[in-house]
Short mmCIF file of C-alpha atoms in Angstrom, two decimals:
data_model
loop_
_atom_site.label_atom_id
_atom_site.label_comp_id
_atom_site.label_asym_id
_atom_site.label_seq_id
_atom_site.Cartn_x
_atom_site.Cartn_y
_atom_site.Cartn_z
CA MET T 255 16.91 -9.23 10.92
CA GLY T 256 20.64 -9.27 11.55
CA ALA T 257 21.28 -11.31 8.42
CA CYS T 258 19.26 -8.95 6.21
CA LEU T 259 20.88 -5.85 7.64
CA GLY T 260 24.29 -7.46 7.39
CA VAL T 261 23.91 -8.18 3.68
CA CYS T 262 22.78 -4.62 3.02
CA SER T 263 25.61 -3.18 5.08
CA LEU T 264 28.09 -4.97 2.81
CA LEU T 265 26.36 -3.49 -0.22
CA SER T 266 26.32 -0.08 1.41
CA CYS T 267 30.08 -0.07 1.79
CA ALA T 268 30.40 0.70 -1.88
CA SER T 269 31.75 4.20 -2.28
CA CYS T 270 29.00 5.29 -4.65
CA LEU T 271 26.43 4.97 -1.88
CA CYS T 272 27.88 8.12 -0.40
CA GLY T 273 27.31 9.93 -3.67
CA THR T 274 24.29 10.85 -5.77
CA ALA T 275 21.54 8.73 -7.25
CA PRO T 276 22.99 8.44 -10.79
CA CYS T 277 26.03 6.47 -9.64
CA LEU T 278 23.71 3.77 -8.28
CA LEU T 279 22.83 2.75 -11.84
CA CYS T 280 25.09 -0.02 -13.02
CA GLY T 281 26.07 -0.57 -16.62
CA CYS T 282 23.65 -3.47 -17.04
CA CYS T 283 20.63 -1.32 -16.14
CA PRO T 284 18.73 0.78 -18.66
CA SER T 285 19.18 4.53 -18.78
CA THR T 286 16.61 6.27 -16.65
CA LYS T 287 15.78 9.46 -14.77
CA ASN T 288 17.66 10.63 -11.71
CA SER T 289 14.33 11.14 -9.88
CA THR T 290 13.22 7.57 -10.64
CA ILE T 291 16.42 6.07 -9.19
CA THR T 292 15.99 8.12 -6.01
CA ARG T 293 12.38 7.02 -5.53
CA LEU T 294 13.26 3.42 -6.30
CA THR T 295 16.11 3.41 -3.76
CA PHE T 296 13.90 4.80 -1.00
CA SER T 297 11.30 2.19 -1.91
CA PHE T 298 14.01 -0.46 -1.63
CA PHE T 299 14.60 0.70 1.97
CA LEU T 300 10.86 0.31 2.61
CA LEU T 301 10.69 -3.15 1.04
CA LEU T 302 13.80 -4.22 2.95
CA GLY T 303 12.11 -3.21 6.21
CA THR T 304 8.97 -5.05 5.11
CA LEU T 305 11.04 -8.20 4.50
CA VAL T 306 12.57 -7.93 7.96
CA ALA T 307 9.08 -7.47 9.49
CA CYS T 308 7.83 -10.55 7.63
CA ILE T 309 10.74 -12.60 8.97
CA MET T 310 9.96 -11.47 12.51
CA ILE T 311 6.52 -13.09 12.50
CA ILE T 312 7.82 -16.48 11.39
CA PRO T 313 7.19 -18.82 14.36
CA GLY T 314 10.78 -20.05 14.50
CA VAL T 315 12.15 -16.52 14.91
CA GLU T 316 10.17 -15.87 18.11
CA ALA T 317 12.66 -17.73 20.31
CA GLY T 318 15.38 -15.27 19.32
CA LEU T 319 13.11 -12.24 19.68
CA LYS T 320 12.36 -13.16 23.29
CA LYS T 321 15.94 -12.18 24.10
CA VAL T 322 15.33 -8.61 22.93
CA PRO T 323 14.76 -6.35 25.98
CA LEU T 324 11.28 -4.93 26.57
CA LEU T 325 9.66 -6.98 23.79
CA CYS T 326 8.72 -9.84 26.07
CA THR T 327 8.58 -9.16 29.79
CA SER T 328 7.60 -12.66 30.82
CA SER T 329 7.95 -16.17 29.43
CA THR T 330 5.19 -17.57 31.59
CA SER T 331 1.53 -17.96 30.80
CA ILE T 332 -0.80 -15.14 31.77
CA SER T 333 -4.16 -16.28 33.04
CA GLY T 334 -6.93 -15.47 30.58
CA SER T 335 -4.58 -13.97 28.01
CA LEU T 336 -2.08 -14.94 25.40
CA HIS T 337 1.41 -16.24 25.91
CA CYS T 338 4.31 -13.84 25.53
CA ASP T 339 5.67 -16.01 22.73
CA VAL T 340 2.68 -15.06 20.59
CA MET T 341 2.82 -11.34 21.37
CA VAL T 342 6.54 -10.98 20.67
CA GLY T 343 6.12 -11.20 16.87
CA HIS T 344 3.36 -8.58 16.99
CA GLN T 345 5.53 -6.26 19.09
CA ALA T 346 8.52 -6.73 16.77
CA VAL T 347 6.50 -5.85 13.65
CA TYR T 348 5.21 -2.70 15.35
CA ARG T 349 8.72 -1.56 16.22
CA MET T 350 10.17 -2.32 12.79
CA CYS T 351 7.39 -0.39 11.06
CA PHE T 352 7.68 2.42 13.61
CA ALA T 353 11.35 2.75 12.62
CA LEU T 354 10.42 2.88 8.92
CA ALA T 355 7.70 5.47 9.52
CA ALA T 356 10.00 7.59 11.69
CA PHE T 357 12.78 7.42 9.06
CA PHE T 358 10.54 8.58 6.21
CA PHE T 359 8.78 11.18 8.39
CA LEU T 360 12.19 12.69 9.07
CA PHE T 361 12.52 13.27 5.33
CA VAL T 362 8.96 14.60 5.12
CA ILE T 363 9.99 17.39 7.49
CA LEU T 364 13.43 17.87 5.96
CA MET T 365 12.18 18.15 2.37
CA ILE T 366 9.31 20.59 2.90
CA CYS T 367 9.16 23.24 0.17
CA VAL T 368 12.11 22.01 -1.87
CA LYS T 369 11.34 23.61 -5.24
CA SER T 370 14.66 23.48 -7.04
CA SER T 371 17.40 20.93 -7.51
CA TRP T 372 19.82 23.72 -6.56
CA ASP T 373 18.46 23.59 -3.00
CA PRO T 374 21.12 21.92 -0.78
CA ARG T 375 18.42 19.61 0.58
CA ALA T 376 17.95 18.19 -2.92
CA ALA T 377 21.48 16.80 -2.69
CA VAL T 378 20.50 15.08 0.55
CA GLN T 379 17.43 13.63 -1.15
CA ASN T 380 19.41 12.20 -4.07
CA GLY T 381 22.60 11.12 -2.33
CA PHE T 382 24.36 10.09 0.90
CA TRP T 383 22.76 6.64 0.76
CA PHE T 384 25.25 5.01 3.09
CA PHE T 385 24.51 7.52 5.83
CA LYS T 386 20.77 7.20 5.24
CA PHE T 387 21.09 3.46 5.72
CA LEU T 388 23.01 3.97 8.95
CA ILE T 389 20.27 6.33 10.20
CA LEU T 390 17.60 3.72 9.40
CA VAL T 391 19.56 1.00 11.21
CA GLY T 392 20.05 3.29 14.22
CA ILE T 393 16.35 4.15 14.43
CA THR T 394 15.47 0.45 14.10
CA VAL T 395 17.79 -0.57 16.93
CA GLY T 396 16.44 2.23 19.13
CA ALA T 397 12.84 1.26 18.39
CA PHE T 398 13.38 -2.18 19.95
CA TYR T 399 14.16 -0.51 23.27
CA ILE T 400 10.80 1.27 23.47
CA PRO T 401 8.90 -0.09 26.50
CA SER T 402 5.72 -1.97 25.66
CA GLY T 403 3.27 -0.17 27.92
CA THR T 404 0.79 1.77 25.82
CA PHE T 405 3.11 2.02 22.81
CA THR T 406 1.43 -0.65 20.70
CA ILE T 407 -2.07 0.56 21.59
CA VAL T 408 -1.32 4.18 20.67
CA TRP T 409 0.63 3.18 17.57
CA TYR T 410 -2.27 0.95 16.51
CA TYR T 411 -4.51 4.02 16.07
CA PHE T 412 -1.78 5.76 14.08
CA GLY T 413 -1.67 2.61 11.96
CA MET T 414 -5.42 2.71 11.38
CA VAL T 415 -5.26 6.27 10.04
CA GLY T 416 -2.22 5.51 7.89
CA GLY T 417 -3.76 2.28 6.62
CA PHE T 418 -6.94 4.10 5.61
CA LEU T 419 -4.97 6.75 3.73
CA PHE T 420 -2.81 4.20 1.95
CA ILE T 421 -5.88 2.24 0.83
CA LEU T 422 -7.11 5.49 -0.76
CA ILE T 423 -3.72 5.95 -2.44
CA GLN T 424 -3.98 2.38 -3.74
CA LEU T 425 -7.44 3.16 -5.10
CA ILE T 426 -6.17 6.27 -6.93
CA LEU T 427 -3.35 4.25 -8.49
CA ILE T 428 -5.69 1.40 -9.47
CA ILE T 429 -8.23 3.81 -11.01
CA ASP T 430 -5.44 5.50 -12.99
CA LEU T 431 -4.04 2.13 -14.05
CA ALA T 432 -7.49 0.96 -15.19
CA HIS T 433 -8.03 4.12 -17.27
CA ALA T 434 -4.52 3.88 -18.78
CA TRP T 435 -5.04 0.18 -19.57
CA SER T 436 -8.33 0.75 -21.36
CA GLN T 437 -7.05 3.81 -23.22
CA SER T 438 -3.93 2.00 -24.42
CA TRP T 439 -5.81 -1.03 -25.75
CA LEU T 440 -8.49 1.07 -27.44
CA GLN T 441 -5.80 3.14 -29.15
CA HIS T 442 -4.16 -0.07 -30.40
CA ALA T 443 -7.56 -1.20 -31.67
CA GLU T 444 -8.01 2.08 -33.56
CA ASN T 445 -4.54 1.84 -35.11
CA GLY T 446 -5.02 -1.67 -36.49
CA ASN T 447 -6.04 -5.28 -35.82
CA SER T 448 -9.14 -4.05 -34.02
CA LYS T 449 -10.75 -7.49 -33.66
CA CYS T 450 -7.80 -8.80 -31.67
CA TRP T 451 -7.64 -5.84 -29.27
CA TYR T 452 -11.40 -5.57 -28.79
CA GLY T 453 -11.51 -9.31 -28.18
CA ALA T 454 -8.78 -8.99 -25.54
CA LEU T 455 -10.74 -6.17 -23.87
CA VAL T 456 -13.90 -8.27 -23.75
CA ILE T 457 -12.09 -11.35 -22.42
CA CYS T 458 -10.30 -9.42 -19.66
CA THR T 459 -13.51 -7.65 -18.65
CA VAL T 460 -15.46 -10.92 -18.49
CA LEU T 461 -12.72 -12.64 -16.48
CA LEU T 462 -12.52 -9.78 -13.97
CA TYR T 463 -16.29 -9.71 -13.49
CA ALA T 464 -16.36 -13.52 -13.21
CA ALA T 465 -13.71 -13.39 -10.49
CA SER T 466 -15.69 -10.69 -8.65
CA ILE T 467 -18.96 -12.65 -8.83
CA THR T 468 -17.24 -15.83 -7.65
CA ALA T 469 -15.66 -14.00 -4.73
CA ILE T 470 -19.00 -12.45 -3.71
CA VAL T 471 -20.66 -15.89 -3.77
CA PHE T 472 -17.97 -17.25 -1.46
CA LEU T 473 -18.35 -14.23 0.84
CA TYR T 474 -22.07 -14.98 1.16
CA ILE T 475 -21.38 -18.66 1.80
CA TYR T 476 -18.63 -18.36 4.40
CA TYR T 477 -19.29 -15.00 6.08
CA THR T 478 -23.10 -14.91 6.33
CA SER T 479 -23.91 -18.48 7.37
CA SER T 480 -25.15 -17.51 10.84
CA SER T 481 -28.24 -15.45 11.65
CA GLU T 482 -25.94 -13.19 13.71
CA CYS T 483 -24.12 -11.95 10.60
CA VAL T 484 -26.43 -9.05 9.77
CA HIS T 485 -23.56 -6.61 9.39
CA ASN T 486 -21.77 -8.90 6.94
CA LYS T 487 -24.88 -9.32 4.81
CA VAL T 488 -25.43 -5.55 4.72
CA PHE T 489 -21.81 -4.74 3.84
CA ILE T 490 -21.52 -7.37 1.10
CA SER T 491 -24.92 -6.49 -0.38
CA LEU T 492 -24.25 -2.75 -0.36
CA ASN T 493 -20.89 -3.10 -2.08
CA LEU T 494 -22.44 -5.46 -4.64
CA ILE T 495 -25.14 -2.89 -5.41
CA PHE T 496 -22.58 -0.08 -5.59
CA CYS T 497 -20.42 -2.07 -8.02
CA VAL T 498 -23.45 -2.66 -10.27
CA ILE T 499 -24.20 1.08 -10.17
CA ILE T 500 -20.67 2.12 -11.16
CA SER T 501 -20.73 -0.40 -14.00
CA ILE T 502 -23.94 1.12 -15.33
CA ILE T 503 -22.60 4.68 -14.95
CA SER T 504 -19.43 3.80 -16.87
CA ILE T 505 -21.43 2.97 -20.04
CA LEU T 506 -23.98 5.79 -19.92
CA PRO T 507 -24.13 7.69 -23.24
CA LYS T 508 -23.20 11.07 -21.71
CA VAL T 509 -20.23 9.56 -19.87
CA GLN T 510 -19.11 7.80 -23.05
CA GLU T 511 -19.43 11.06 -24.97
CA ALA T 512 -17.30 12.97 -22.45
CA GLN T 513 -14.83 10.09 -22.03
CA PRO T 514 -14.71 7.85 -25.12
CA HIS T 515 -12.17 5.54 -23.46
CA SER T 516 -14.34 4.90 -20.42
CA GLY T 517 -16.02 1.51 -20.21
CA LEU T 518 -16.58 -1.73 -18.38
CA LEU T 519 -12.90 -2.68 -18.20
CA GLN T 520 -12.19 0.06 -15.66
CA ALA T 521 -15.38 -0.73 -13.77
CA SER T 522 -14.44 -4.42 -13.60
CA VAL T 523 -11.02 -3.59 -12.13
CA ILE T 524 -12.56 -1.32 -9.47
CA THR T 525 -15.23 -3.93 -8.76
CA LEU T 526 -12.65 -6.65 -8.14
CA TYR T 527 -10.60 -4.39 -5.85
CA THR T 528 -13.74 -3.39 -3.94
CA VAL T 529 -14.60 -7.05 -3.43
CA PHE T 530 -11.07 -7.65 -2.10
CA VAL T 531 -11.37 -4.77 0.40
CA THR T 532 -14.78 -6.15 1.47
CA TRP T 533 -13.24 -9.59 1.96
CA SER T 534 -10.41 -8.05 3.99
CA ALA T 535 -12.98 -6.24 6.16
CA MET T 536 -14.96 -9.46 6.72
CA ALA T 537 -11.74 -11.14 7.90
CA ASN T 538 -11.67 -8.67 10.82
CA VAL T 539 -15.21 -9.27 12.06
CA PRO T 540 -14.70 -10.30 15.72
CA ASN T 541 -17.56 -12.82 15.72
CA LYS T 542 -16.20 -16.33 15.09
CA ASN T 543 -19.57 -17.51 13.76
CA CYS T 544 -19.43 -14.84 11.06
CA ASN T 545 -15.70 -15.03 10.39
CA PRO T 546 -14.26 -18.51 9.86
CA THR T 547 -10.86 -16.99 9.10
CA LEU T 548 -10.55 -15.30 12.52
CA LEU T 549 -7.09 -16.22 13.77
CA ALA T 550 -6.79 -18.30 16.91
CA ILE T 551 -4.47 -15.76 18.50
CA ALA T 552 -7.20 -13.13 18.48
CA SER T 553 -9.15 -14.62 21.35
CA ASN T 554 -8.41 -15.14 25.01
CA THR T 555 -8.06 -18.73 26.13
CA THR T 556 -8.39 -20.09 29.62
CA THR T 557 -9.10 -23.74 28.90
CA ALA T 558 -5.88 -24.51 27.06
CA SER T 559 -2.37 -23.60 28.01
CA SER T 560 -1.10 -20.45 26.42
CA SER T 561 1.84 -22.22 24.90
CA SER T 562 -0.55 -24.24 22.72
CA VAL T 563 -1.90 -21.15 20.98
CA PRO T 564 -0.42 -21.08 17.46
CA ALA T 565 1.35 -17.91 16.43
CA GLN T 566 -0.38 -17.82 13.07
CA TRP T 567 -0.34 -14.43 11.34
CA TRP T 568 -0.74 -15.26 7.68
CA ASP T 569 -4.19 -15.55 6.19
CA ALA T 570 -5.34 -15.20 2.58
CA PRO T 571 -6.43 -11.50 2.78
CA SER T 572 -3.06 -10.55 4.29
CA ILE T 573 -1.12 -12.34 1.56
CA VAL T 574 -3.14 -10.66 -1.21
CA GLY T 575 -2.86 -7.31 0.59
CA LEU T 576 0.93 -7.72 0.83
CA ALA T 577 1.15 -8.41 -2.91
CA ILE T 578 -0.96 -5.34 -3.77
CA TYR T 579 1.14 -3.25 -1.38
CA ILE T 580 4.39 -4.25 -3.11
CA ILE T 581 2.95 -3.53 -6.56
CA CYS T 582 1.62 -0.11 -5.50
CA THR T 583 4.90 0.81 -3.80
CA LEU T 584 6.84 0.06 -6.97
CA PHE T 585 4.15 1.82 -9.00
CA ILE T 586 4.65 5.01 -6.95
CA SER T 587 8.40 4.81 -7.56
CA LEU T 588 8.55 3.87 -11.23
CA ARG T 589 5.55 5.33 -13.01
CA SER T 590 4.17 8.79 -13.58
CA SER T 591 0.64 9.09 -14.87
CA ASN T 592 -0.30 10.38 -18.31
CA ASN T 593 -3.28 12.05 -16.64
CA GLN T 594 -2.54 15.61 -15.56
CA GLN T 595 -5.15 15.52 -12.78
CA VAL T 596 -3.59 12.41 -11.23
CA ASN T 597 -0.14 14.00 -11.37
CA LYS T 598 -1.46 17.11 -9.64
CA LEU T 599 -3.17 15.00 -6.97
CA MET T 600 -0.14 12.75 -6.40
CA LEU T 601 2.32 15.65 -6.88
CA THR T 602 4.35 13.70 -9.42
CA GLU T 603 5.94 14.56 -12.73
CA ASP T 604 4.06 14.54 -16.02
CA SER T 605 5.51 11.67 -18.04
CA SER T 606 4.29 13.16 -21.30
CA GLY T 607 6.10 16.44 -20.76
CA ASP T 608 9.65 15.19 -20.35
CA THR T 609 11.59 15.68 -23.55
CA SER T 610 15.08 15.29 -22.13
CA GLY T 611 17.04 12.20 -22.96
CA PRO T 612 19.54 9.95 -21.24
CA ILE T 613 23.19 10.77 -21.05
CA VAL T 614 25.11 7.85 -22.56
CA GLU T 615 28.85 7.84 -22.38
CA SER T 616 30.98 7.16 -25.44
CA GLY T 617 31.61 3.63 -24.27
CA GLY T 618 27.90 2.93 -24.41
CA GLU T 619 27.47 2.63 -20.64
CA ASN T 620 23.93 3.29 -19.45
CA ARG T 621 23.65 6.20 -17.08
CA ALA T 622 20.99 8.06 -15.18
CA TYR T 623 20.26 11.49 -16.58
CA ASP T 624 19.31 14.49 -14.51
CA ASN T 625 15.71 15.53 -15.20
CA GLU T 626 15.66 18.05 -12.34
CA GLU T 627 18.09 20.69 -13.58
CA ASP T 628 15.48 23.46 -13.56
CA SER T 629 13.10 22.31 -10.85
CA VAL T 630 12.20 19.17 -8.94
CA SER T 631 9.99 16.78 -10.90
CA TYR T 632 7.94 15.59 -7.92
CA SER T 633 7.14 16.63 -4.38
CA TYR T 634 9.85 15.19 -2.15
CA SER T 635 7.79 15.61 1.02
CA PHE T 636 4.64 14.03 -0.42
CA PHE T 637 6.61 11.06 -1.75
CA HIS T 638 8.03 10.42 1.72
CA PHE T 639 4.56 10.90 3.22
CA CYS T 640 3.34 8.10 0.93
CA LEU T 641 6.12 5.89 2.29
CA VAL T 642 5.16 6.81 5.86
CA ILE T 643 1.58 5.67 5.39
CA ALA T 644 2.82 2.64 3.42
CA SER T 645 4.87 1.68 6.51
CA LEU T 646 1.77 1.99 8.67
CA TYR T 647 -0.34 0.02 6.18
CA ILE T 648 2.09 -2.90 6.06
CA MET T 649 2.25 -2.89 9.86
CA MET T 650 -1.51 -3.30 10.02
CA THR T 651 -1.52 -5.90 7.24
CA LEU T 652 1.15 -8.10 8.82
CA THR T 653 -0.64 -8.00 12.18
CA ASN T 654 -4.11 -8.47 10.62
CA TRP T 655 -5.27 -5.13 12.09
CA TYR T 656 -5.51 -6.76 15.53
CA LEU T 657 -5.67 -4.45 18.54
CA PRO T 658 -3.45 -5.15 21.59
CA GLY T 659 -5.33 -5.42 24.85
CA ASP T 660 -5.12 -2.93 27.70
CA ASN T 661 -2.09 -4.61 29.26
CA GLY T 662 -0.54 -5.54 25.92
CA SER T 663 -0.81 -9.28 26.63
CA TYR T 664 -3.64 -10.24 24.29
CA LEU T 665 -5.08 -9.32 20.91
CA THR T 666 -8.56 -8.56 19.66
CA SER T 667 -10.02 -8.05 16.21
CA PRO T 668 -11.99 -4.79 16.62
CA TRP T 669 -15.01 -3.53 14.70
CA SER T 670 -13.09 -0.31 14.07
CA ALA T 671 -10.85 -2.17 11.61
CA VAL T 672 -13.94 -3.43 9.76
CA TRP T 673 -15.40 0.07 9.50
CA VAL T 674 -12.10 1.59 8.32
CA LYS T 675 -11.85 -0.90 5.45
CA ILE T 676 -15.53 -0.68 4.48
CA SER T 677 -15.51 3.12 4.55
CA SER T 678 -12.34 3.15 2.44
CA SER T 679 -14.06 0.97 -0.17
CA TRP T 680 -17.00 3.40 -0.27
CA ALA T 681 -14.62 6.36 -0.58
CA GLY T 682 -12.88 4.62 -3.47
CA LEU T 683 -16.16 3.95 -5.27
CA LEU T 684 -17.17 7.60 -4.88
CA LEU T 685 -13.79 8.69 -6.20
CA TYR T 686 -14.18 6.45 -9.26
CA VAL T 687 -17.71 7.75 -9.91
CA TRP T 688 -16.36 11.29 -9.72
CA THR T 689 -13.74 10.50 -12.39
CA LEU T 690 -16.65 9.43 -14.63
CA VAL T 691 -19.13 12.23 -14.03
CA ALA T 692 -16.79 15.18 -13.43
CA PRO T 693 -16.18 15.83 -17.17
CA VAL T 694 -19.97 15.77 -17.68
CA ILE T 695 -20.81 18.07 -14.78
CA LEU T 696 -17.83 20.43 -15.24
CA SER T 697 -17.81 20.50 -19.02
CA ASP T 698 -15.89 23.80 -19.14
CA ARG T 699 -12.80 22.30 -17.48
CA ASP T 700 -10.03 20.25 -19.04
CA PHE T 701 -9.63 16.91 -17.27
CA GLY T 702 -6.81 15.66 -19.46
#
């Protein structure tokens, strides 16, 4: 952690970090919007904190973390529970992500109802990066002095709520991306070389469905092998049926008439993501017979010494979830949707309505141009709220959604984590179905 913060502190010493967002754009970067640079810089803070949290759960780092006060109160084995060496990585991730969430929540409160770039708070949003970095470092240092006690247990439930909300945000972004992907390729097919573009659409759709079917087969093989796994069989079967239903709805004649660009490509993307969320939920089932990927640290051990318990945090669902998280975080920062309804829901700017251009100096140097001269182009508070729940989501992902025990000395994989993920997959499927049938049901409204 010290190394990462040290590198960034050297970068932060640059004088432009005390200024506005445009001066952050170097000459080798393309010209872009002032609002995009601001969002990207805040996202960089989030990804930096994520990197530090990832480093903290590397087994070799635990020896150093034991020296941090209040993280590890004992270096001896606790009868019937896990060794402090295993818990220290979990505690460190919680505190790092707490600092990130607190930092962005501060800006949620500070930026409420900023409507114009002439508001003094807009200058705080788009500048003073060096001082923002110092605030983040200060909150991080202070977070590591929070006593264990009930902190991790209480913060776990905050993490569950934030994780659920961020999964929904991911689903909205994936649905929008799927619609934009299909629309773009169909437009290319209409403009020329239709066989090539239609062939690419068919190949991508088949590959996505093939990956989904393969994943479902493996879920049935590895997560339903025991007669005890009734819940797993029900969850996997229900989501399989729901994915078949949405695929059928996407090609119904009335849906196609209302949305000519709707089709199986979008349904295949949503199907694959739903299968991933189902897999992630199955990885939290607390029954070892129904969950071969249940981490060893999740169970109490009395037969073996606590020091022999491996501090293994990484499993396949967590790695995939981390990759999706990074992509969605950058997606929130860099892209605005062409769909007006998505922009209204996400409170972001309409990319099709910006007619201003970049300011390029006579020497040809690329610069950021101010696209917020009249009014802000996105909701500052909502953007920071997305980063708050992203901080909570990555906290839950890096710790596999495991719940600390009553005395904070052991971990369990609770059914509540399974239900949160399964319910979020159902909510996402309902949301996708609504995007298909809403133009049919509400024919008098413009859905862009």
